[in-house]
């Protein structure tokens, strides 16, 4: 497929739901009016074959994860997703005219189509280029939020509670299992799936606008990301290790190798929302979580301080370090 | 420099003029209200070392060209530029902690800063990743336009005149000179500079909203891009070869090797605006060009037909082909 056929036949149909994409016929796209009091949130995340995914990963999963990481960033700001642009750099085996190349691009687009339907987003435009190096994807995503109340990393106050969605550590353990560093196929298959396909919290994120005092999505690792909130909010954060929500697979892994727990807390790749909120919003938050079918857990609190994170054990004692990762971030 | 230092010290200062960039501290950025009747235009262009530029090109010029190609797409839609996000994939020699790597990134950011000042745009966010392959850059740019009147490729009508800004062919000839295929250093230096640093028409583009009936920026080559307007507008376009605006360097090149003329007309990389407008807007257009200090030329007309471009010689005869490129696009 040449460039024009690729756009017309494979990518243009993905823009059908966005009138301002003009069917990908023009130089750029037009975002619709965001609506009264609403503004556009913009985020950009890129991935490279051999760094962020394995070159022969299924193209539909590669596409969906790249998109979902961006949707997770929108959710972290409280924005409801609308659309995205995608730059795709194709090595010869994908850029070519052959059947294998066309199959790759079609599968990539099929993955995008699947998640467009799942998350209500549309392709707005982008670019495709050839590269002598590994395949890469850069996605820029757009969502709407109340302009005055976008969720930020700053805003956490002493006395707030710390919440997290879903379960933590599955992505990091899934990656270890995939790389042959955890040999428990009986329990790691769902963890690998979580690594390949995170679940962006696109419904709960927007619902937390006006309720959460600070938020982000967990990508660097729970402790490091809690540290980002602490730093930007000029507070200290305490995390209760026993309150950490773990999946059945993660529990089985940690039970058989306790030093894996530091991967759970510091491994990253969770794409869950970590947020703070005042005590008196607890019931509201639980109701919103139920409405959006999102598992949530209270895992700690905001305390006086200027920055830093302390992880507490079951006795409420600070854990200085666990394994090589270390839990206590200054 | 680590990731956080790179963001804090080098990139965050580039976001200072955009409050919604939050100093690059958060997961995403917030575009301001576009204003009454205004909407956001979004475009995305990516470049790869070894494909779109030479790996040891000066980093500031690489940054500026990558940004300018995006600004040119905004101008083609009539949008006034506001800001951009940049994804940068760094090979080891640029991602590392060493002085050479830091110098590269600083020079890259210095180029962005220079063009931010020149075009009134701000960095809104982005991503930086490492890559085992060549360096690449993906920029997404944002501009404002009257939502109901964004310039499109469709809209040209029989009887309209065809206009182009600046001079045509300098970029293509500059690239040939750079690759040692034109040995006229006495005249090609300015052409190479034009290739390295195009001039996006960010002032004239927005001024043409409500005046031009169709527009795009010349990137595939003048004839091919005229063909895009013809195709999307369901018209035919005639181009008068003798009316083509050429720079002194281009004239010298073509005089010494007439077969270079097809590179002028089909070579691309011009980033000039090609647009159509009714006859009765001629004086207005000339006044706007003077106001914005933009050279413009009338180079043809829109005729009845369903698509296609004809290039006419000085006798008004259709040129069937010139050199290997061929001028007559069906």
XYZ file of C-alpha atoms in Angstrom:
660
model
C 0.000 0.000 0.000
C 1.257 3.451 -0.845
C 0.880 6.390 1.517
C -2.377 7.664 0.035
C -4.020 4.238 -0.124
C -2.931 3.566 3.453
C -4.585 6.787 4.601
C -7.742 6.446 2.495
C -8.403 2.761 3.056
C -7.035 2.045 6.521
C -6.838 5.226 8.586
C -9.550 7.527 7.199
C -12.362 5.198 8.378
C -11.068 5.650 11.959
C -11.832 9.378 11.698
C -15.476 8.924 10.701
C -16.861 9.970 14.108
C -14.987 13.310 14.201
C -16.308 15.845 11.661
C -13.284 18.118 12.257
C -10.914 15.399 11.062
C -12.275 16.063 7.527
C -11.736 12.395 6.659
C -7.952 12.989 6.926
C -8.051 14.891 3.617
C -6.477 18.144 4.836
C -3.300 19.428 6.477
C -4.739 19.503 9.974
C -7.864 18.812 12.025
C -10.292 21.074 13.852
C -11.305 20.294 17.426
C -14.979 21.038 18.111
C -16.012 23.686 20.630
C -15.199 22.174 24.033
C -18.470 23.485 25.472
C -19.311 26.121 28.114
C -16.640 26.286 30.812
C -14.850 23.326 29.264
C -11.303 23.261 27.943
C -9.137 20.905 25.936
C -6.517 18.800 27.679
C -3.585 17.643 25.546
C -1.131 14.841 26.289
C 1.593 13.078 24.299
C 3.232 9.682 24.872
C 5.574 7.824 22.555
C 6.753 4.209 22.418
C 9.620 2.524 20.586
C 9.927 -1.134 19.523
C 12.604 -2.882 21.553
C 12.246 -0.360 24.382
C 8.553 -0.187 25.296
C 7.320 -3.293 23.511
C 8.722 -6.324 21.722
C 8.944 -5.861 17.933
C 6.836 -8.955 17.256
C 4.107 -8.126 19.774
C 0.682 -8.306 18.109
C 0.195 -4.941 16.295
C -3.345 -4.519 17.612
C -2.126 -4.768 21.208
C 0.776 -2.390 20.525
C -1.687 0.154 19.123
C -4.132 -0.249 21.997
C -1.489 0.093 24.721
C -0.008 3.197 23.066
C -3.470 4.752 22.932
C -4.425 3.657 26.447
C -1.325 5.186 28.042
C -2.427 8.518 26.587
C -6.039 8.049 27.710
C -4.701 7.323 31.192
C -2.919 10.697 31.208
C -6.169 12.404 30.223
C -8.018 10.583 33.022
C -5.356 11.746 35.496
C -6.240 15.353 34.656
C -9.972 14.567 34.931
C -10.522 14.902 31.175
C -13.096 12.901 29.223
C -11.364 11.492 26.129
C -12.354 12.758 22.668
C -9.701 11.955 20.073
C -6.068 11.556 19.145
C -3.447 11.940 16.444
C -0.896 9.231 15.731
C 2.547 9.446 14.171
C 3.736 6.043 13.016
C 7.290 5.366 11.873
C 7.528 2.226 9.825
C 10.621 0.125 9.196
C 10.862 -1.405 5.726
C 8.972 -4.568 6.657
C 5.945 -2.486 7.677
C 6.235 0.399 5.193
C 6.433 -1.805 2.132
C 3.843 -2.878 -0.425
C 3.933 -6.550 0.535
C 1.126 -8.495 2.155
C 2.946 -8.801 5.489
C 3.399 -5.027 5.702
C -0.232 -4.363 4.839
C -1.328 -6.998 7.360
C 0.696 -5.289 10.070
C -0.848 -1.890 9.380
C -4.350 -3.348 9.137
C -3.944 -5.133 12.476
C -2.576 -1.921 14.016
C -5.623 -0.012 12.776
C -7.965 -2.788 13.949
C -6.559 -2.385 17.473
C -7.165 1.349 17.314
C -10.718 0.750 16.054
C -11.424 -1.621 18.920
C -10.332 0.868 21.557
C -12.022 3.755 19.752
C -15.281 1.883 20.312
C -14.378 0.998 23.903
C -13.426 4.537 24.933
C -15.458 6.714 22.560
C -12.506 8.366 20.844
C -11.720 9.139 17.192
C -8.627 9.491 15.048
C -8.095 13.162 14.151
C -4.940 13.036 12.038
C -1.260 12.236 12.208
C 1.703 11.335 10.107
C 3.335 8.196 8.775
C 7.012 8.117 7.920
C 9.571 5.469 7.074
C 12.524 4.745 9.326
C 15.742 2.736 9.019
C 15.408 1.996 12.763
C 12.809 0.342 14.964
C 9.107 1.036 14.606
C 7.782 3.778 16.853
C 4.491 5.419 17.665
C 3.816 8.877 19.047
C 0.223 9.582 20.079
C -1.214 12.936 21.120
C -4.609 12.660 22.817
C -7.308 15.222 23.511
C -9.976 15.337 26.185
C -12.378 17.824 27.733
C -12.396 19.051 31.304
C -13.883 21.900 33.329
C -11.137 24.465 32.617
C -11.053 25.787 36.161
C -10.894 22.387 37.830
C -8.522 20.149 35.883
C -6.925 17.667 38.292
C -3.299 18.448 39.059
C -0.426 16.878 40.984
C -0.422 19.861 43.299
C -3.364 20.397 45.666
C -2.964 17.551 48.168
C -3.384 18.820 51.747
C -2.407 17.317 55.098
C -5.328 15.278 56.362
C -6.353 14.107 52.866
C -6.626 10.397 52.259
C -4.657 8.617 49.514
C -6.581 6.432 47.069
C -5.644 4.182 44.203
C -7.738 2.422 41.552
C -7.499 -1.222 40.490
C -4.580 -3.349 41.594
C -0.926 -2.392 41.765
C 2.095 -4.294 40.485
C 0.472 -6.469 37.841
C 2.176 -4.666 34.973
C 5.633 -4.822 36.556
C 5.240 -8.498 37.519
C 3.785 -9.263 34.081
C 6.874 -7.789 32.453
C 9.166 -9.836 34.716
C 7.197 -12.989 33.857
C 7.377 -12.176 30.158
C 11.141 -11.799 30.422
C 11.426 -15.205 32.118
C 12.280 -13.755 35.509
C 9.172 -15.178 37.234
C 8.561 -18.818 36.378
C 4.970 -19.205 37.519
C 2.953 -19.588 34.316
C 0.074 -20.886 36.432
C -0.486 -17.421 37.907
C 1.306 -14.928 35.669
C -0.785 -15.120 32.473
C -3.276 -12.452 33.648
C -0.348 -10.308 34.814
C 1.207 -10.450 31.345
C -2.158 -9.470 29.885
C -2.310 -6.490 32.263
C 1.186 -5.491 31.163
C 0.183 -5.673 27.506
C -3.143 -3.931 27.949
C -3.588 -1.520 30.843
C -7.032 -0.253 31.814
C -7.157 3.552 31.716
C -9.663 4.928 34.232
C -11.428 7.168 31.754
C -14.760 7.093 33.577
C -13.617 7.604 37.168
C -11.035 10.282 36.303
C -13.548 12.840 35.012
C -15.914 11.985 37.901
C -13.224 13.011 40.395
C -13.096 16.614 39.155
C -14.001 18.869 42.088
C -13.520 15.981 44.532
C -9.893 14.836 44.324
C -7.364 17.418 45.526
C -4.474 15.929 43.499
C -4.154 13.097 40.998
C -1.867 11.385 38.514
C -1.614 8.023 36.842
C 0.876 5.476 38.130
C 3.498 5.003 35.447
C 6.869 5.495 37.169
C 5.925 3.232 40.102
C 3.560 3.769 43.004
C 6.126 5.127 45.456
C 7.813 7.405 42.900
C 4.454 8.710 41.686
C 3.246 9.333 45.235
C 6.519 11.239 45.550
C 5.525 13.411 42.564
C 2.279 14.386 44.309
C 4.153 15.032 47.575
C 6.743 17.164 45.791
C 4.278 19.221 43.735
C 1.878 19.643 46.683
C 4.619 20.356 49.249
C 3.335 17.666 51.609
C 4.468 14.279 52.858
C 2.657 11.046 51.975
C 2.342 7.876 54.031
C 1.468 4.606 52.292
C 0.198 1.593 54.249
C 1.834 -1.434 52.625
C -0.807 -3.882 53.902
C -3.563 -1.800 52.275
C -1.994 -2.200 48.840
C -4.553 -3.753 46.454
C -3.013 -6.827 44.854
C -4.496 -9.166 42.277
C -4.653 -12.902 42.958
C -1.742 -13.408 40.568
C 0.358 -10.753 42.288
C -0.388 -12.268 45.715
C 0.701 -15.701 44.477
C 3.921 -14.246 43.069
C 4.770 -12.332 46.245
C 3.896 -15.301 48.469
C 6.367 -17.477 46.605
C 9.062 -14.774 46.389
C 8.585 -11.998 48.967
C 11.309 -9.819 47.442
C 8.987 -9.286 44.467
C 6.993 -6.911 46.668
C 9.371 -4.089 45.890
C 8.556 -4.535 42.196
C 4.903 -4.112 43.072
C 5.539 -0.809 44.819
C 8.206 0.620 42.539
C 7.815 -1.162 39.223
C 5.462 1.171 37.378
C 3.412 0.446 34.244
C 0.202 0.296 36.303
C -1.764 3.124 34.634
C -4.024 3.272 37.674
C -5.144 6.578 39.179
C -3.466 7.669 42.401
C -5.298 10.548 44.047
C -5.862 12.399 47.275
C -9.150 13.677 48.682
C -10.485 15.065 51.960
C -11.867 12.600 54.505
C -15.392 13.933 54.080
C -15.469 12.912 50.401
C -14.968 9.239 51.238
C -18.591 8.213 50.680
C -18.894 10.228 47.482
C -15.756 8.601 46.112
C -16.993 5.134 46.985
C -20.298 5.871 45.269
C -18.525 7.149 42.124
C -16.316 4.072 42.082
C -19.383 1.852 42.282
C -21.136 3.822 39.515
C -18.126 3.494 37.231
C -17.428 -0.113 38.226
C -13.929 0.847 39.355
C -12.164 -0.948 42.183
C -10.673 1.596 44.586
C -8.641 1.338 47.782
C -7.586 3.789 50.452
C -3.890 3.157 50.864
C -2.569 6.018 52.964
C -2.726 9.655 53.888
C -1.228 13.086 53.394
C 0.757 14.499 56.305
C 2.700 17.647 57.119
C 6.036 17.888 55.411
C 7.566 19.417 52.328
C 7.945 16.304 50.206
C 8.695 12.584 50.394
C 6.932 9.287 50.867
C 7.013 6.842 53.784
C 5.813 3.263 53.392
C 4.489 1.757 56.646
C 4.368 -1.946 57.532
C 1.528 -3.698 59.346
C 2.746 -2.303 62.653
C 2.754 1.248 61.360
C 6.548 1.269 61.306
C 8.386 2.919 58.437
C 10.025 0.429 56.100
C 13.450 1.763 55.250
C 14.069 -0.447 52.283
C 12.790 -3.619 50.730
C 14.926 -5.430 48.235
C 16.930 -3.369 45.829
C 14.241 -0.845 44.983
C 13.912 0.751 48.386
C 10.582 2.062 49.589
C 11.474 5.236 51.374
C 11.857 8.114 48.969
C 13.374 11.215 50.519
C 21.244 14.878 32.563
C 18.521 12.580 33.832
C 14.936 12.791 32.601
C 13.725 15.075 35.382
C 16.667 17.462 35.161
C 16.267 17.595 31.390
C 12.626 18.574 31.767
C 13.140 21.019 34.645
C 16.251 22.752 33.358
C 15.972 22.590 29.582
C 12.363 22.138 28.505
C 10.238 23.670 31.284
C 11.542 27.208 30.549
C 10.131 26.842 27.009
C 6.636 26.502 28.487
C 6.794 29.729 30.498
C 4.435 31.649 28.191
C 1.619 29.067 28.363
C -0.086 28.948 31.773
C -1.895 25.706 30.836
C 1.413 23.910 30.375
C 1.763 24.042 34.196
C 5.540 24.269 33.828
C 5.532 20.692 32.464
C 4.874 19.383 35.985
C 1.710 17.408 35.240
C 0.498 14.550 33.026
C -0.998 16.813 30.376
C -1.561 20.442 29.410
C -4.678 22.586 29.177
C -5.328 24.679 26.068
C -6.859 28.071 26.886
C -10.322 29.013 25.670
C -9.931 29.561 21.915
C -12.181 32.633 22.074
C -15.645 33.422 20.654
C -16.255 31.622 17.374
C -12.695 30.324 17.384
C -11.609 26.705 17.388
C -8.377 24.767 17.818
C -6.591 23.382 14.800
C -4.310 20.392 15.424
C -1.558 19.052 13.195
C 1.191 16.457 13.589
C 4.414 15.984 11.625
C 7.309 13.676 12.420
C 10.900 13.498 11.181
C 13.556 10.783 11.424
C 17.352 11.182 11.298
C 18.737 9.698 8.102
C 15.382 10.130 6.346
C 14.303 13.753 6.808
C 17.580 15.228 7.992
C 21.223 14.260 8.319
C 22.099 12.917 11.784
C 24.849 15.490 12.286
C 22.792 18.476 11.144
C 22.950 21.252 13.757
C 20.371 20.329 16.452
C 18.949 23.843 16.579
C 18.166 23.763 12.844
C 16.675 20.263 13.125
C 14.373 21.502 15.897
C 13.379 24.637 14.028
C 12.574 22.827 10.765
C 10.504 20.194 12.599
C 8.544 22.970 14.304
C 8.213 25.080 11.144
C 6.764 22.229 9.075
C 3.989 21.993 11.659
C 3.466 25.767 11.730
C 3.173 25.661 7.936
C 0.337 23.113 8.229
C -1.443 25.423 10.682
C -1.005 28.359 8.281
C -2.472 26.251 5.459
C -5.690 25.906 7.485
C -5.670 29.628 8.303
C -4.812 29.044 11.955
C -2.735 31.436 14.047
C -0.097 29.378 15.882
C -0.269 29.026 19.673
C 1.784 26.092 20.917
C 3.072 22.574 20.422
C 4.058 19.330 22.076
C 7.239 17.487 21.145
C 8.121 13.818 21.441
C 11.869 13.312 21.187
C 13.462 9.873 20.842
C 17.102 9.936 21.779
C 19.768 7.464 20.736
C 22.396 6.701 23.364
C 24.708 9.542 22.324
C 21.931 12.069 22.980
C 20.140 10.378 25.895
C 23.265 9.953 28.006
C 24.672 11.949 30.887
C 27.757 13.077 29.006
C 28.581 16.617 27.964
C 28.031 15.904 24.259
C 24.536 14.559 24.923
C 23.620 17.520 27.104
C 25.024 19.903 24.502
C 22.862 18.302 21.819
C 19.688 18.653 23.873
C 20.543 22.221 24.881
C 21.144 23.204 21.259
C 17.885 21.512 20.253
C 16.007 23.495 22.912
C 17.812 26.701 21.902
C 16.486 26.244 18.359
C 12.961 25.779 19.707
C 13.353 28.889 21.874
C 14.478 30.948 18.905
C 11.457 29.992 16.817
C 9.111 30.303 19.786
C 10.125 33.964 19.875
C 9.883 34.317 16.089
C 6.415 32.796 15.781
C 4.851 33.469 19.200
C 4.392 29.826 20.196
C 5.037 27.927 23.433
C 5.948 24.399 24.421
C 2.928 22.702 26.040
C 4.282 19.249 26.858
C 5.567 16.085 25.252
C 7.593 13.018 25.914
C 11.207 11.968 25.720
C 12.198 8.364 25.233
C 15.349 6.469 24.437
C 15.760 4.509 21.224
C 18.275 1.981 19.873
C 17.627 3.464 16.405
C 17.990 6.912 14.851
C 16.865 10.064 16.596
C 13.325 11.161 15.739
C 11.018 14.010 16.568
C 7.227 14.105 16.462
C 5.628 17.516 16.929
C 1.939 18.255 17.375
C 1.060 21.916 16.918
C -1.994 23.938 17.881
C -3.434 27.092 16.399
C -6.661 29.082 16.466
C -9.005 29.725 13.579
C -12.574 30.896 13.012
C -14.260 27.486 13.403
C -16.660 28.014 10.521
C -14.032 29.220 8.051
C -10.907 27.081 8.424
C -9.177 26.903 5.047
C -9.540 23.539 3.338
C -8.284 21.805 0.208
C -11.810 21.647 -1.081
C -13.592 24.860 -2.081
C -11.723 25.918 -5.227
C -14.169 26.950 -7.983
C -13.755 27.337 -11.747
C -12.762 30.924 -12.438
C -10.682 31.241 -9.256
C -7.077 32.310 -9.608
C -4.182 30.216 -8.274
C -1.660 31.913 -6.000
C 1.556 30.861 -4.320
C 3.735 32.548 -1.694
C 7.502 32.997 -1.787
C 9.589 31.162 -4.347
C 9.253 27.563 -5.473
C 11.935 24.919 -5.852
C 14.581 26.285 -3.499
C 14.158 23.445 -1.006
C 14.344 20.725 -3.657
C 17.349 22.315 -5.363
C 18.986 22.930 -1.979
C 18.681 19.245 -1.150
C 20.203 18.280 -4.524
C 23.078 20.707 -3.929
C 23.592 19.313 -0.444
C 23.792 15.811 -1.863
C 26.418 16.894 -4.386
C 24.079 16.654 -7.350
C 24.302 20.374 -8.230
C 27.865 21.658 -8.228
C 27.211 25.401 -8.152
C 28.338 26.508 -4.694
C 28.368 30.077 -5.965
C 24.555 30.097 -6.179
C 23.284 27.174 -4.081
C 24.199 28.277 -0.552
C 20.932 30.214 -0.069
C 19.019 27.245 -1.516
C 20.586 24.902 1.042
C 19.610 27.365 3.758
C 16.031 27.372 2.461
C 16.038 23.562 2.545
C 17.271 23.548 6.131
C 14.962 26.289 7.330
C 11.666 26.860 5.520
C 9.601 29.971 6.146
C 6.081 29.060 7.297
C 3.545 31.693 6.234
C 2.013 32.080 9.656
C 0.926 35.679 9.100
C -0.561 35.459 5.623
C -2.326 32.116 6.247
C -4.689 33.432 8.948
C -5.250 36.630 6.902
C -6.616 34.530 4.018
C -9.510 33.126 6.074
C -12.727 34.166 4.334
C -10.779 35.136 1.192
C -9.061 32.020 -0.150
C -11.448 29.333 -1.402
C -8.917 26.489 -0.952
C -5.390 26.261 0.449
C -2.593 23.925 1.463
C 1.131 24.133 1.985
C 3.478 22.844 -0.700
C 5.261 19.815 0.708
C 4.785 17.022 -1.858
C 5.742 19.278 -4.788
C 3.872 22.123 -6.457
C 2.207 20.051 -9.179
C 1.243 17.202 -6.863
C -0.110 19.631 -4.269
C -2.090 21.545 -6.889
C -3.425 18.101 -7.767
C -4.597 17.651 -4.151
C -6.623 20.870 -4.378
C -8.011 19.838 -7.777
C -8.969 16.391 -6.479
C -10.589 17.585 -3.237
C -12.349 20.489 -4.969
C -13.422 18.458 -8.024
C -11.951 20.991 -10.433
C -9.049 21.177 -12.857
C -6.047 23.461 -12.309
C -3.853 25.143 -14.915
C -0.387 26.343 -13.924
C 1.534 28.852 -16.079
C 5.140 27.693 -15.977
C 6.542 31.157 -16.891
C 4.714 32.683 -13.914
C 6.502 30.407 -11.457
C 8.324 32.544 -8.838
C 11.974 31.502 -8.744
C 14.762 32.800 -6.553
C 17.981 34.119 -8.098
C 19.731 30.898 -7.077
C 17.052 28.726 -8.635
C 17.178 30.751 -11.861
C 20.956 30.313 -12.039
C 20.616 26.554 -11.485
C 17.920 26.129 -14.123
C 19.777 28.323 -16.606
C 22.837 26.096 -16.363
C 20.852 22.829 -16.372
C 17.322 23.229 -17.764
C 16.259 19.731 -16.734
C 16.393 20.934 -13.126
C 13.109 22.745 -13.786
C 11.141 19.588 -13.139
C 12.661 19.462 -9.657
C 11.390 22.980 -9.110
C 7.833 21.994 -9.996
C 7.707 18.534 -8.466
C 10.407 18.472 -5.796
C 8.484 19.527 -2.719
C 9.870 20.755 0.607
C 8.790 24.327 -0.221
C 6.407 24.966 2.709
C 4.877 27.828 0.776
C 1.122 28.410 0.680
C -0.700 27.450 -2.505
C -4.227 28.826 -2.595
C -7.136 29.727 -4.822
C -9.333 32.812 -4.640
C -11.938 34.563 -6.779
C -10.746 37.174 -9.265
C -12.435 39.983 -7.352
C -10.250 39.344 -4.271
C -7.055 40.079 -6.167
C -6.517 43.551 -4.724
C -7.352 42.432 -1.203
C -4.864 39.583 -1.457
C -2.151 41.888 -2.765
C -2.806 44.276 0.110
C -2.635 41.453 2.691
C 0.601 40.197 1.157
C 2.072 43.691 1.427
C 0.883 44.051 5.033
C 2.461 40.733 5.999
C 5.581 41.313 3.885
C 4.898 38.116 1.960
C 5.898 37.707 -1.670
C 2.992 36.305 -3.673
C 2.487 35.359 -7.311
C -0.500 34.462 -9.430
C 0.555 31.298 -11.218
C -2.591 29.900 -12.766
C -6.305 29.326 -12.594
C -9.062 26.903 -11.724
C -11.030 25.485 -14.665
C -13.878 23.078 -15.198
C -13.004 19.468 -14.724
C -13.125 16.807 -12.052
C -9.438 16.695 -11.104
C -5.950 17.044 -12.517
C -3.337 19.674 -13.234
C -2.034 21.024 -16.530
C 1.217 22.972 -16.750
C 1.288 25.476 -19.636
C 4.395 26.802 -21.382
C 4.947 30.408 -22.541
C 2.720 29.795 -25.554
C -0.135 28.513 -23.426
C 0.509 24.969 -24.665
C 0.263 22.044 -22.269
C 3.624 20.535 -21.375
C 3.267 16.783 -21.398
C 6.423 16.013 -19.543
C 9.672 17.641 -18.543
C 12.562 15.480 -17.471
C 11.765 12.417 -15.425
C 9.278 14.055 -13.074
C 6.630 14.842 -15.649
C 4.445 17.881 -15.280
C 1.070 16.716 -16.394
C -0.754 14.943 -13.602
C -3.882 13.115 -14.701
